[in-house]
Short mmCIF file of C-alpha atoms in Angstrom, two decimals:
data_model
loop_
_atom_site.label_atom_id
_atom_site.label_comp_id
_atom_site.label_asym_id
_atom_site.label_seq_id
_atom_site.Cartn_x
_atom_site.Cartn_y
_atom_site.Cartn_z
CA MET B 1 0.00 0.00 0.00
CA VAL B 2 1.05 3.58 -0.65
CA GLY B 3 0.49 4.49 3.00
CA ASN B 4 2.88 1.83 4.29
CA LYS B 5 5.48 2.82 1.72
CA CYS B 6 5.27 6.48 2.83
CA ILE B 7 5.71 5.46 6.47
CA HIS B 8 8.71 3.27 5.63
CA VAL B 9 10.41 5.90 3.45
CA ASP B 10 9.86 8.75 5.92
CA ARG B 11 11.30 6.70 8.78
CA ALA B 12 14.33 5.67 6.74
CA GLN B 13 15.04 9.25 5.66
CA ALA B 14 14.51 10.58 9.19
CA ALA B 15 17.05 8.08 10.53
CA ALA B 16 19.60 9.23 7.95
CA VAL B 17 19.02 12.96 8.37
CA HIS B 18 22.13 13.50 10.53
CA ASP B 19 24.44 11.71 8.10
CA PRO B 20 26.35 14.41 6.16
CA ASN B 21 26.79 12.04 3.23
CA THR B 22 23.06 11.53 2.62
CA LYS B 23 22.28 14.68 0.64
CA LEU B 24 19.35 13.71 -1.56
CA PRO B 25 19.45 14.37 -5.30
CA SER B 26 16.67 16.27 -7.03
CA ASP B 27 15.05 13.21 -8.61
CA HIS B 28 14.86 11.55 -5.16
CA TRP B 29 12.96 14.53 -3.71
CA GLN B 30 10.62 14.56 -6.70
CA ALA B 31 9.93 10.86 -6.25
CA LEU B 32 9.13 11.39 -2.54
CA ILE B 33 6.76 14.24 -3.36
CA ALA B 34 5.06 12.10 -6.02
CA LEU B 35 4.66 9.24 -3.52
CA HIS B 36 3.03 11.48 -0.89
CA ARG B 37 0.89 13.16 -3.53
CA THR B 38 -0.45 9.74 -4.52
CA LEU B 39 -1.29 8.99 -0.88
CA LEU B 40 -3.12 12.30 -0.51
CA HIS B 41 -5.11 11.67 -3.67
CA GLU B 42 -6.06 8.20 -2.44
CA HIS B 43 -7.31 9.68 0.82
CA HIS B 44 -9.24 12.34 -1.09
CA ASP B 45 -10.97 9.67 -3.18
CA PHE B 46 -11.75 7.63 -0.05
CA PHE B 47 -13.35 10.60 1.71
CA LEU B 48 -15.42 11.48 -1.35
CA ALA B 49 -16.73 7.91 -1.59
CA SER B 50 -17.29 7.29 2.13
CA GLN B 51 -19.07 10.61 2.73
CA HIS B 52 -21.23 10.49 -0.40
CA PRO B 53 -24.97 10.85 0.33
CA SER B 54 -25.58 7.39 -1.15
CA ALA B 55 -22.98 5.75 1.12
CA SER B 56 -24.26 3.38 3.78
CA PRO B 57 -24.11 4.42 7.47
CA ALA B 58 -21.38 1.83 8.06
CA LEU B 59 -19.25 3.28 5.27
CA ARG B 60 -19.80 6.84 6.53
CA ARG B 61 -18.62 5.81 10.00
CA LEU B 62 -15.48 4.15 8.66
CA ALA B 63 -13.45 7.37 8.41
CA VAL B 64 -14.05 8.15 12.09
CA GLU B 65 -13.59 4.59 13.31
CA ARG B 66 -10.23 4.28 11.50
CA SER B 67 -9.13 7.88 12.32
CA MET B 68 -8.57 8.49 8.64
CA PRO B 69 -8.24 12.32 8.78
CA ALA B 70 -5.56 12.05 11.46
CA ARG B 71 -3.75 9.30 9.55
CA MET B 72 -3.78 11.34 6.36
CA TRP B 73 -2.24 14.31 8.18
CA LYS B 74 0.35 12.23 10.02
CA HIS B 75 1.56 9.94 7.24
CA GLY B 76 0.63 11.94 4.17
CA ILE B 77 1.75 15.41 5.25
CA HIS B 78 3.29 15.96 8.68
CA SER B 79 6.02 13.31 8.71
CA PHE B 80 7.23 14.37 5.28
CA LEU B 81 7.11 18.06 6.22
CA GLU B 82 9.29 17.36 9.25
CA LEU B 83 11.74 15.50 7.03
CA LEU B 84 11.84 18.45 4.63
CA ARG B 85 12.26 20.90 7.50
CA GLN B 86 15.20 19.00 8.92
CA ARG B 87 16.87 19.07 5.49
CA LEU B 88 16.64 22.85 5.10
CA PRO B 89 18.03 24.83 3.36
CA ASP B 90 18.75 22.14 0.73
CA SER B 91 15.09 21.12 0.66
CA MET B 92 13.66 24.66 0.45
CA GLU B 93 12.37 24.37 -3.12
CA TYR B 94 10.75 20.98 -2.50
CA MET B 95 9.25 22.00 0.84
CA LEU B 96 7.57 24.99 -0.78
CA ALA B 97 6.20 22.81 -3.58
CA PHE B 98 4.85 20.22 -1.14
CA ILE B 99 3.24 22.81 1.15
CA TYR B 100 1.37 24.30 -1.79
CA LEU B 101 0.34 20.82 -2.96
CA ALA B 102 -0.95 19.80 0.48
CA TYR B 103 -2.65 23.17 0.95
CA GLN B 104 -4.51 22.74 -2.34
CA ILE B 105 -5.77 19.27 -1.45
CA LEU B 106 -6.85 20.28 2.07
CA ALA B 107 -8.67 23.34 0.73
CA LEU B 108 -10.45 21.06 -1.74
CA LEU B 109 -11.43 18.68 1.07
CA CYS B 110 -12.89 21.65 2.98
CA GLU B 111 -15.31 22.17 0.11
CA THR B 112 -16.04 18.58 -0.87
CA VAL B 113 -15.96 16.75 2.50
CA PRO B 114 -17.47 19.19 5.04
CA ALA B 115 -18.06 16.43 7.60
CA PHE B 116 -14.43 16.89 8.71
CA GLU B 117 -14.22 20.59 7.97
CA ASP B 118 -12.88 21.47 11.41
CA ILE B 119 -9.97 19.04 10.98
CA TRP B 120 -9.15 20.30 7.48
CA MET B 121 -9.15 23.91 8.72
CA GLU B 122 -6.80 23.14 11.60
CA CYS B 123 -4.47 21.33 9.19
CA LEU B 124 -4.55 24.35 6.86
CA GLY B 125 -3.58 26.51 9.83
CA ASP B 126 -0.68 24.17 10.57
CA LEU B 127 0.47 24.40 6.95
CA GLY B 128 0.33 28.18 7.23
CA ARG B 129 2.60 28.02 10.27
CA TYR B 130 5.11 25.81 8.43
CA ARG B 131 5.09 28.26 5.53
CA MET B 132 5.48 31.20 7.90
CA ALA B 133 8.47 29.57 9.62
CA MET B 134 10.30 29.37 6.29
CA GLU B 135 10.35 33.17 5.93
CA ASP B 136 13.34 34.11 8.07
CA GLU B 137 14.18 37.23 6.09
CA ASP B 138 11.01 38.47 4.39
CA VAL B 139 8.98 39.98 7.25
CA ARG B 140 6.06 40.85 4.97
CA ASP B 141 5.65 37.27 3.72
CA CYS B 142 6.03 35.97 7.27
CA ASP B 143 3.22 38.26 8.46
CA THR B 144 1.07 37.25 5.50
CA TRP B 145 1.33 33.55 6.29
CA ALA B 146 0.87 34.20 10.01
CA GLY B 147 -2.38 35.91 9.06
CA VAL B 148 -3.40 32.93 6.92
CA ALA B 149 -2.72 30.49 9.77
CA ARG B 150 -4.51 32.75 12.27
CA SER B 151 -7.55 32.96 10.01
CA TRP B 152 -7.87 29.17 9.74
CA TYR B 153 -7.39 28.61 13.47
CA THR B 154 -9.98 31.28 14.24
CA LYS B 155 -12.48 29.63 11.88
CA VAL B 156 -12.08 26.23 13.51
CA ALA B 157 -12.15 27.78 17.00
CA ASP B 158 -15.50 29.34 16.09
CA LYS B 159 -16.80 25.83 15.39
CA ASN B 160 -15.15 24.32 18.49
CA PRO B 161 -14.87 27.15 21.04
CA ILE B 162 -14.37 24.86 24.03
CA VAL B 163 -11.17 23.25 22.67
CA GLY B 164 -8.09 24.78 24.29
CA ARG B 165 -5.60 23.39 21.77
CA LEU B 166 -6.80 25.88 19.17
CA TYR B 167 -6.04 28.88 21.39
CA HIS B 168 -2.59 27.43 22.02
CA HIS B 169 -1.99 27.68 18.26
CA LEU B 170 -3.15 31.31 18.36
CA ALA B 171 -0.86 32.03 21.33
CA ILE B 172 2.16 30.99 19.29
CA LEU B 173 1.02 33.20 16.41
CA ALA B 174 0.48 36.16 18.78
CA ARG B 175 4.22 36.81 19.04
CA PRO B 176 5.64 39.37 19.62
CA ASP B 177 2.59 40.75 21.50
CA ALA B 178 3.34 39.38 24.97
CA LEU B 179 -0.01 40.38 26.50
CA GLN B 180 -1.97 38.72 23.70
CA GLN B 181 0.21 35.64 24.10
CA ILE B 182 -0.50 35.22 27.82
CA TYR B 183 -4.20 35.82 27.10
CA TYR B 184 -4.32 32.99 24.57
CA TYR B 185 -2.29 30.68 26.81
CA SER B 186 -4.68 31.47 29.67
CA ARG B 187 -7.67 30.84 27.43
CA SER B 188 -6.15 27.54 26.29
CA LEU B 189 -5.73 26.45 29.91
CA THR B 190 -9.15 27.52 31.19
CA CYS B 191 -11.35 26.22 28.37
CA VAL B 192 -13.84 23.45 29.02
CA LYS B 193 -11.40 21.14 27.22
CA ARG B 194 -8.15 22.65 28.44
CA PHE B 195 -4.90 21.99 26.58
CA ALA B 196 -2.46 20.77 29.22
CA GLY B 197 0.51 21.24 26.89
CA ALA B 198 0.09 25.00 27.17
CA ARG B 199 1.43 24.81 30.73
CA GLU B 200 4.81 23.97 29.24
CA SER B 201 4.61 26.44 26.36
CA ILE B 202 3.63 29.36 28.58
CA ARG B 203 6.96 29.08 30.38
CA THR B 204 8.76 30.36 27.28
CA LEU B 205 6.97 33.62 28.05
CA LEU B 206 7.02 33.58 31.86
CA ASP B 207 10.56 32.35 32.59
CA PRO B 208 12.41 35.27 30.93
CA VAL B 209 10.20 37.82 32.71
CA VAL B 210 10.53 36.26 36.15
CA ASP B 211 14.27 35.69 35.72
CA HIS B 212 14.82 39.37 34.76
CA ASN B 213 15.72 38.41 31.21
CA ALA B 214 13.11 40.56 29.50
CA ALA B 215 15.70 41.36 26.82
CA SER B 216 14.67 38.05 25.25
CA LEU B 217 11.27 39.70 24.63
CA PRO B 218 12.54 42.85 22.89
CA HIS B 219 9.17 43.87 21.45
CA ALA B 220 7.17 43.51 24.69
CA LEU B 221 5.80 46.72 26.21
CA PRO B 222 7.00 47.59 29.75
CA ILE B 223 3.39 47.58 31.02
CA ASP B 224 2.91 44.07 29.61
CA ILE B 225 6.09 42.84 31.26
CA SER B 226 4.93 44.29 34.58
CA PHE B 227 1.58 42.49 34.19
CA ILE B 228 3.11 39.16 33.20
CA LYS B 229 5.57 39.12 36.11
CA PRO B 230 3.11 38.58 39.00
CA HIS B 231 1.41 35.87 36.95
CA GLY B 232 4.78 34.28 36.28
CA LEU B 233 5.57 34.28 40.00
CA GLN B 234 2.20 32.68 40.68
CA PHE B 235 2.63 30.03 37.98
CA LEU B 236 6.18 29.15 39.03
CA GLY B 237 5.34 28.93 42.73
CA ARG B 238 7.36 31.98 43.77
CA SER B 239 4.50 34.20 44.93
CA VAL B 240 4.30 32.73 48.43
CA LYS B 241 6.84 32.80 51.23
CA ASP B 242 6.22 31.67 54.80
CA ASP B 243 2.52 31.18 54.02
CA ARG B 244 2.17 34.81 52.97
CA ALA B 245 2.35 36.69 49.70
CA SER B 246 6.03 37.05 48.87
CA GLU B 247 7.60 40.48 48.78
CA GLU B 248 8.56 39.83 45.16
CA PHE B 249 4.93 39.21 44.20
CA LEU B 250 3.61 42.25 46.06
CA MET B 251 6.22 44.49 44.45
CA ALA B 252 5.43 43.10 40.99
CA LYS B 253 1.71 43.65 41.53
CA ALA B 254 2.29 47.20 42.74
CA GLU B 255 4.55 48.00 39.78
CA PHE B 256 1.83 46.95 37.36
CA LEU B 257 -0.99 48.79 39.11
CA ASP B 258 1.07 51.96 39.60
CA SER B 259 1.50 52.32 35.85
CA LEU B 260 -1.86 50.96 34.67
CA ASP B 261 -4.06 54.02 35.19
CA ASN B 262 -1.82 56.35 33.19
CA TYR B 263 -1.40 53.69 30.51
CA ILE B 264 -5.17 53.28 30.03
CA GLY B 265 -5.54 57.04 29.75
CA ARG B 266 -2.75 57.21 27.19
CA VAL B 267 -3.76 54.37 24.84
CA THR B 268 -7.53 55.04 25.16
CA ALA B 269 -9.48 52.74 22.79
CA GLU B 270 -6.54 50.34 22.46
CA TRP B 271 -7.27 49.15 26.00
CA LYS B 272 -10.64 47.77 24.98
CA ASP B 273 -9.17 44.50 23.72
CA ARG B 274 -6.22 44.63 26.09
CA GLY B 275 -8.56 45.05 29.03
CA VAL B 276 -10.31 41.83 28.03
CA TRP B 277 -6.95 40.04 27.77
CA VAL B 278 -6.02 41.28 31.25
CA ALA B 279 -9.35 40.15 32.73
CA VAL B 280 -9.21 36.65 31.19
CA THR B 281 -5.62 36.19 32.38
CA ASN B 282 -6.44 37.40 35.90
CA ILE B 283 -9.39 35.01 36.08
CA ALA B 284 -7.11 32.17 34.90
CA GLY B 285 -5.19 32.70 38.14
CA TRP B 286 -8.30 31.66 40.08
CA PHE B 287 -8.15 28.35 38.19
CA ASP B 288 -4.42 27.93 38.91
CA TYR B 289 -3.69 28.29 35.19
CA GLY B 290 -5.30 25.05 34.11
CA VAL B 291 -4.44 22.62 36.90
CA ASP B 292 -7.01 19.88 36.37
CA ASP B 293 -7.90 19.25 40.02
CA ASN B 294 -8.39 22.95 40.81
CA ALA B 295 -11.54 23.04 42.95
CA LEU B 296 -13.11 25.92 41.04
CA ARG B 297 -12.65 24.10 37.74
CA GLN B 298 -14.17 20.97 39.27
CA ALA B 299 -17.15 22.98 40.55
CA PHE B 300 -17.86 24.23 37.03
CA LEU B 301 -17.39 20.73 35.59
CA ILE B 302 -19.97 19.43 38.07
CA GLN B 303 -22.34 22.18 36.96
CA LEU B 304 -21.76 21.34 33.28
CA SER B 305 -22.22 17.61 33.86
CA GLU B 306 -25.55 18.29 35.59
CA ARG B 307 -26.73 20.28 32.58
CA ALA B 308 -25.54 17.54 30.20
CA LYS B 309 -27.83 14.98 31.84
CA ASN B 310 -30.77 16.40 29.90
CA PRO B 311 -29.37 17.30 26.46
CA PRO B 312 -31.67 18.15 23.54
CA SER B 313 -32.76 14.97 21.77
CA THR B 314 -31.03 14.37 18.45
CA ALA B 315 -31.10 11.29 16.28
CA PRO B 316 -27.74 9.44 16.54
CA GLU B 317 -27.32 9.32 12.77
CA GLU B 318 -28.07 13.04 12.44
CA LYS B 319 -25.65 13.82 15.28
CA SER B 320 -22.79 11.88 13.67
CA ARG B 321 -23.42 13.64 10.38
CA THR B 322 -23.61 17.22 11.70
CA ALA B 323 -21.39 17.35 14.78
CA SER B 324 -17.71 18.06 14.38
CA ALA B 325 -15.19 15.34 15.13
CA ILE B 326 -14.16 17.17 18.28
CA GLU B 327 -17.74 17.60 19.50
CA GLN B 328 -18.30 13.85 19.21
CA GLN B 329 -15.61 13.13 21.80
CA ASP B 330 -16.69 12.16 25.32
CA PRO B 331 -17.40 15.18 27.53
CA ILE B 332 -14.98 16.12 30.28
CA LYS B 333 -16.12 14.61 33.58
CA PRO B 334 -15.42 16.04 37.06
CA SER B 335 -13.01 14.14 39.27
CA VAL B 336 -14.86 15.04 42.50
CA THR B 337 -18.50 14.67 43.51
CA LEU B 338 -20.98 17.34 44.54
CA SER B 339 -20.70 16.20 48.16
CA GLN B 340 -16.92 16.69 48.10
CA ILE B 341 -16.72 20.03 46.33
CA GLN B 342 -17.47 22.31 49.30
CA LYS B 343 -14.51 20.97 51.27
CA LYS B 344 -12.30 21.30 48.18
CA LEU B 345 -13.38 24.93 47.76
CA GLU B 346 -12.65 25.66 51.41
CA GLN B 347 -9.16 24.26 50.95
CA LEU B 348 -8.71 26.32 47.79
CA ALA B 349 -9.78 29.54 49.52
CA ALA B 350 -7.22 28.92 52.26
CA GLN B 351 -4.32 28.67 49.80
CA GLN B 352 -2.19 31.79 49.58
CA THR B 353 -1.73 31.41 45.82
CA PHE B 354 -5.51 31.64 45.42
CA LYS B 355 -5.62 34.70 47.69
CA ASN B 356 -2.90 36.25 45.53
CA ALA B 357 -4.97 35.60 42.39
CA GLN B 358 -7.96 37.29 44.02
CA LEU B 359 -5.80 40.20 45.15
CA LEU B 360 -4.43 40.87 41.66
CA SER B 361 -7.75 40.55 39.83
CA ASN B 362 -9.71 42.58 42.40
CA ALA B 363 -7.12 45.37 42.44
CA THR B 364 -7.15 45.58 38.64
CA PHE B 365 -10.95 45.50 38.62
CA ALA B 366 -11.12 48.29 41.21
CA LEU B 367 -8.77 50.48 39.20
CA ALA B 368 -10.93 50.08 36.10
CA LEU B 369 -14.10 50.86 38.09
CA ARG B 370 -12.61 54.12 39.36
CA ARG B 371 -12.26 55.43 35.81
CA LEU B 372 -15.78 56.85 35.85
CA GLY B 373 -17.05 57.86 32.44
CA ASP B 374 -14.30 56.00 30.55
CA LYS B 375 -16.03 53.71 28.04
CA ASN B 376 -12.73 52.01 27.23
CA VAL B 377 -12.81 50.09 30.54
CA LEU B 378 -16.34 48.78 29.99
CA LEU B 379 -15.11 45.60 28.29
CA HIS B 380 -12.90 44.69 31.26
CA ILE B 381 -15.75 45.43 33.66
CA ASN B 382 -18.20 43.42 31.55
CA ILE B 383 -15.91 40.35 31.70
CA MET B 384 -15.38 40.62 35.44
CA LEU B 385 -19.11 41.02 36.11
CA ALA B 386 -19.87 38.05 33.85
CA PHE B 387 -17.40 35.97 35.89
CA LEU B 388 -18.97 37.11 39.17
CA THR B 389 -22.43 36.31 37.80
CA SER B 390 -21.29 32.83 36.80
CA LEU B 391 -19.92 32.26 40.29
CA SER B 392 -23.08 33.54 41.95
CA SER B 393 -25.15 31.06 39.92
CA PHE B 394 -23.96 28.14 42.09
CA SER B 395 -27.12 27.80 44.16
CA SER B 396 -26.12 24.23 45.12
CA CYS B 397 -22.75 25.28 46.53
CA ALA B 398 -23.14 28.22 48.89
CA TYR B 399 -19.44 28.34 49.75
CA ILE B 400 -18.62 29.78 46.33
CA PHE B 401 -20.38 32.96 47.47
CA ASP B 402 -17.60 33.48 50.01
CA LEU B 403 -14.98 33.43 47.26
CA ILE B 404 -16.21 36.78 45.92
CA LYS B 405 -16.83 38.61 49.18
CA ASP B 406 -13.64 40.69 48.70
CA THR B 407 -14.77 42.07 45.34
CA PRO B 408 -14.49 45.91 45.30
CA TRP B 409 -18.23 46.33 45.86
CA SER B 410 -18.07 50.02 46.82
CA ASP B 411 -16.23 50.88 43.62
CA LEU B 412 -18.71 48.78 41.63
CA VAL B 413 -21.71 50.55 43.17
CA THR B 414 -20.22 53.96 42.41
CA PHE B 415 -19.53 52.92 38.81
CA LEU B 416 -23.01 51.46 38.27
CA ASN B 417 -24.71 54.51 39.75
CA LYS B 418 -22.70 56.76 37.45
CA LEU B 419 -23.83 54.66 34.48
CA LEU B 420 -27.43 54.91 35.70
CA GLU B 421 -27.10 58.67 35.92
CA THR B 422 -25.92 58.79 32.31
CA GLU B 423 -28.73 56.48 31.18
CA SER B 424 -31.27 58.56 33.05
CA GLN B 425 -30.18 61.67 31.18
CA SER B 426 -30.43 59.87 27.83
CA HIS B 427 -34.00 58.75 28.65
CA SER B 428 -35.12 62.17 29.90
CA GLN B 429 -36.59 63.08 26.50
CA THR B 430 -39.19 60.29 26.57
CA ASN B 431 -42.73 60.62 27.88
CA THR B 432 -42.35 57.94 30.51
CA SER B 433 -40.62 58.59 33.82
CA ASN B 434 -36.88 58.08 34.15
CA SER B 435 -37.31 55.56 36.94
CA GLU B 436 -39.73 53.52 34.84
CA ASN B 437 -37.30 53.50 31.92
CA ILE B 438 -34.35 52.53 34.10
CA ASN B 439 -36.19 49.80 35.99
CA THR B 440 -37.47 48.33 32.73
CA LEU B 441 -33.94 48.32 31.33
CA LEU B 442 -32.54 46.53 34.38
CA SER B 443 -35.28 43.95 34.69
CA THR B 444 -35.10 42.98 31.01
CA ALA B 445 -33.47 39.58 30.43
CA LEU B 446 -29.67 39.67 30.27
CA PHE B 447 -29.76 38.00 26.85
CA PRO B 448 -32.74 38.19 24.49
CA ALA B 449 -34.74 35.16 23.46
CA ASP B 450 -34.23 33.92 19.91
CA ASP B 451 -37.07 36.06 18.54
CA GLU B 452 -36.45 39.15 20.68
CA ARG B 453 -34.28 42.26 20.28
CA PRO B 454 -33.05 41.23 16.80
CA ASP B 455 -30.68 44.19 16.60
CA GLU B 456 -28.77 43.02 19.68
CA LEU B 457 -25.72 41.05 18.52
CA PRO B 458 -22.87 39.40 20.44
CA LEU B 459 -20.42 41.96 21.79
CA PRO B 460 -16.79 41.80 20.63
CA GLU B 461 -15.71 40.59 24.09
CA ASP B 462 -18.22 37.73 23.92
CA TYR B 463 -16.10 36.16 21.17
CA LEU B 464 -12.98 36.64 23.32
CA THR B 465 -14.41 34.64 26.24
CA ARG B 466 -16.45 32.03 24.38
CA GLY B 467 -15.56 28.47 25.42
CA LEU B 468 -14.01 29.35 28.78
CA ILE B 469 -15.21 26.97 31.47
CA TRP B 470 -16.76 29.72 33.58
CA ALA B 471 -18.52 31.26 30.53
CA HIS B 472 -19.77 28.04 28.95
CA GLY B 473 -23.13 28.17 30.74
CA TYR B 474 -23.27 31.96 30.72
CA PHE B 475 -24.10 32.50 27.06
CA PRO B 476 -27.42 31.19 25.69
CA GLU B 477 -27.09 28.18 23.39
CA ASN B 478 -27.98 30.11 20.23
CA TRP B 479 -26.40 33.43 21.15
CA PHE B 480 -23.63 33.20 18.57
CA ALA B 481 -26.09 32.17 15.87
CA ARG B 482 -26.76 35.93 15.71
CA GLU B 483 -23.23 36.28 14.42
CA ARG B 484 -22.49 39.17 12.15
CA ASN B 485 -19.93 39.10 9.33
CA GLU B 486 -16.60 37.76 10.62
CA GLU B 487 -14.77 40.91 9.56
CA GLU B 488 -17.30 43.09 11.40
CA ARG B 489 -17.61 41.26 14.70
CA TYR B 490 -14.98 43.42 16.42
CA LEU B 491 -16.17 46.76 15.01
CA GLU B 492 -17.28 49.27 17.63
CA SER B 493 -20.44 51.10 16.60
CA ALA B 494 -22.70 53.37 18.65
CA SER B 495 -25.10 50.45 19.18
CA THR B 496 -22.23 48.28 20.42
CA THR B 497 -21.43 50.73 23.21
CA ARG B 498 -25.12 51.15 24.04
CA ASN B 499 -25.66 47.38 24.28
CA ARG B 500 -22.51 47.00 26.38
CA ILE B 501 -23.70 49.60 28.90
CA SER B 502 -27.07 47.82 29.10
CA ARG B 503 -25.30 44.47 29.63
CA VAL B 504 -23.12 45.86 32.43
CA LEU B 505 -26.13 47.39 34.20
CA ARG B 506 -28.14 44.17 33.90
CA LEU B 507 -25.22 42.16 35.26
CA GLY B 508 -25.01 44.51 38.22
CA TYR B 509 -28.75 44.11 38.74
CA ALA B 510 -28.48 40.30 38.53
CA ILE B 511 -25.84 40.33 41.27
CA ALA B 512 -27.92 42.76 43.35
CA LYS B 513 -30.89 40.37 43.22
CA GLN B 514 -28.80 37.90 45.24
CA ASN B 515 -29.11 40.43 48.09
CA ARG B 516 -25.77 39.44 49.57
CA TRP B 517 -23.20 42.04 48.57
CA ILE B 518 -25.03 44.88 46.84
CA SER B 519 -28.70 45.84 46.48
CA TYR B 520 -30.83 47.89 44.11
CA ASP B 521 -33.56 50.33 45.14
CA ALA B 522 -36.17 50.66 42.38
CA SER B 523 -37.68 53.79 43.95
CA THR B 524 -34.42 55.76 43.82
CA CYS B 525 -32.91 53.89 40.86
CA SER B 526 -29.64 53.37 42.67
CA PHE B 527 -27.33 50.60 43.83
CA SER B 528 -25.86 50.41 47.33
CA VAL B 529 -23.48 48.18 49.27
CA ILE B 530 -24.96 45.79 51.82
CA THR B 531 -22.87 46.43 54.90
CA SER B 532 -23.68 43.17 56.66
CA ALA B 533 -24.56 40.23 54.46
CA PRO B 534 -27.36 38.00 55.74
#
């Protein structure tokens, strides 16, 4: 078989790669490319036949049962690409030719065999990264291919938002933006299906910062370095000394916060996205950056498993035909039971590393809240309130409420009341009373039903938190079906800001209805802090 021959040849050539006397002649390379091209064409024909509408159910299942997409990538493309890469620069011409050949076939499979579209798109992203890595000198071409790879990974992440591996790919492509890198690593580690390998990759970013070797990150902004350092100390276990926050951690946190306010004021709208990246990374600290037995992660997994017990009914055949290969994998199951989780959470809350994570995220949150009237901090505040709302939804685990008792409630109340004041002024031209308008706004559902508020679309930050374990039950099932054009999803229009303000106010109201930390008075249209929780 062609497949076995490719495996044998690739292994033989890989074993001989370090022999200086094994430089391959041109006709040998051409023969190898022809062999792998034949294998790719055979796979293409197999997929066309097995996924044809007239194919039997048994034949349609064959590709999944035999892991044919993965085998095609491994034996038909990846092994040979690695061989070509190890032979650079002699193999440059042939590597380029093979990348374009493989890219063409995968793009064709995307169109003709959509059942495995998510796999083809991820493979196309991988090919883009290989092509990008070949451009050592031409920065423009390197950026072009980085954009191609990023586009494919983003497309497949849209289809599989809970899969952390995809955000790990995007973290690598985020270089040299250090803040965007740590955001994607954090997202990879705190997804429903976290990618454990990111815990090793993230150290390439954290180690130089913590070891005062920031020169190895020459393009990183000073403010980003100062933000990454306390997280690096947390991740590497250097933020605690004698059961207290280490002096090194406290100094790193202070250095970041001391420069943050001026930085936000200077970069203005640029901090919209960066504020989301900061919030997601800070929240990742609560989850110990993807440690699987983290009690908070386990609490959310228990919640997700409870919801999964009553999934919408779908015919098995229809499910196998429409669901992506990743979605058909077994769901992640919690490693602790509901009866054990409260004790685990108590132990987590007592850990100094967890207290440090709370300290850093709450201090950053408070600073953003104090920037009254600054719409550029609304995205950060929206993310933090969404996280708090997700935590406060644990009616079956009261101890989680205690984890958020140190939230800067006074700053939040001041911020929300200022927003209400602004909203009241904007509604003053209507015939109805201001209080009636405001109370109607707050009591309206956080997210509209499928047939309601058709002009209300997902906010840009919704896409940046989709798939995170704490946000998985936060968004309605069909929320992203309202998706606008991919190129327009991050555009900031007047309606975007208006909907964001409404979302923030409704989140504040949702928390106030818990009547534990803050309250809302409908007669005065104002929030206030509850001084002694019941």
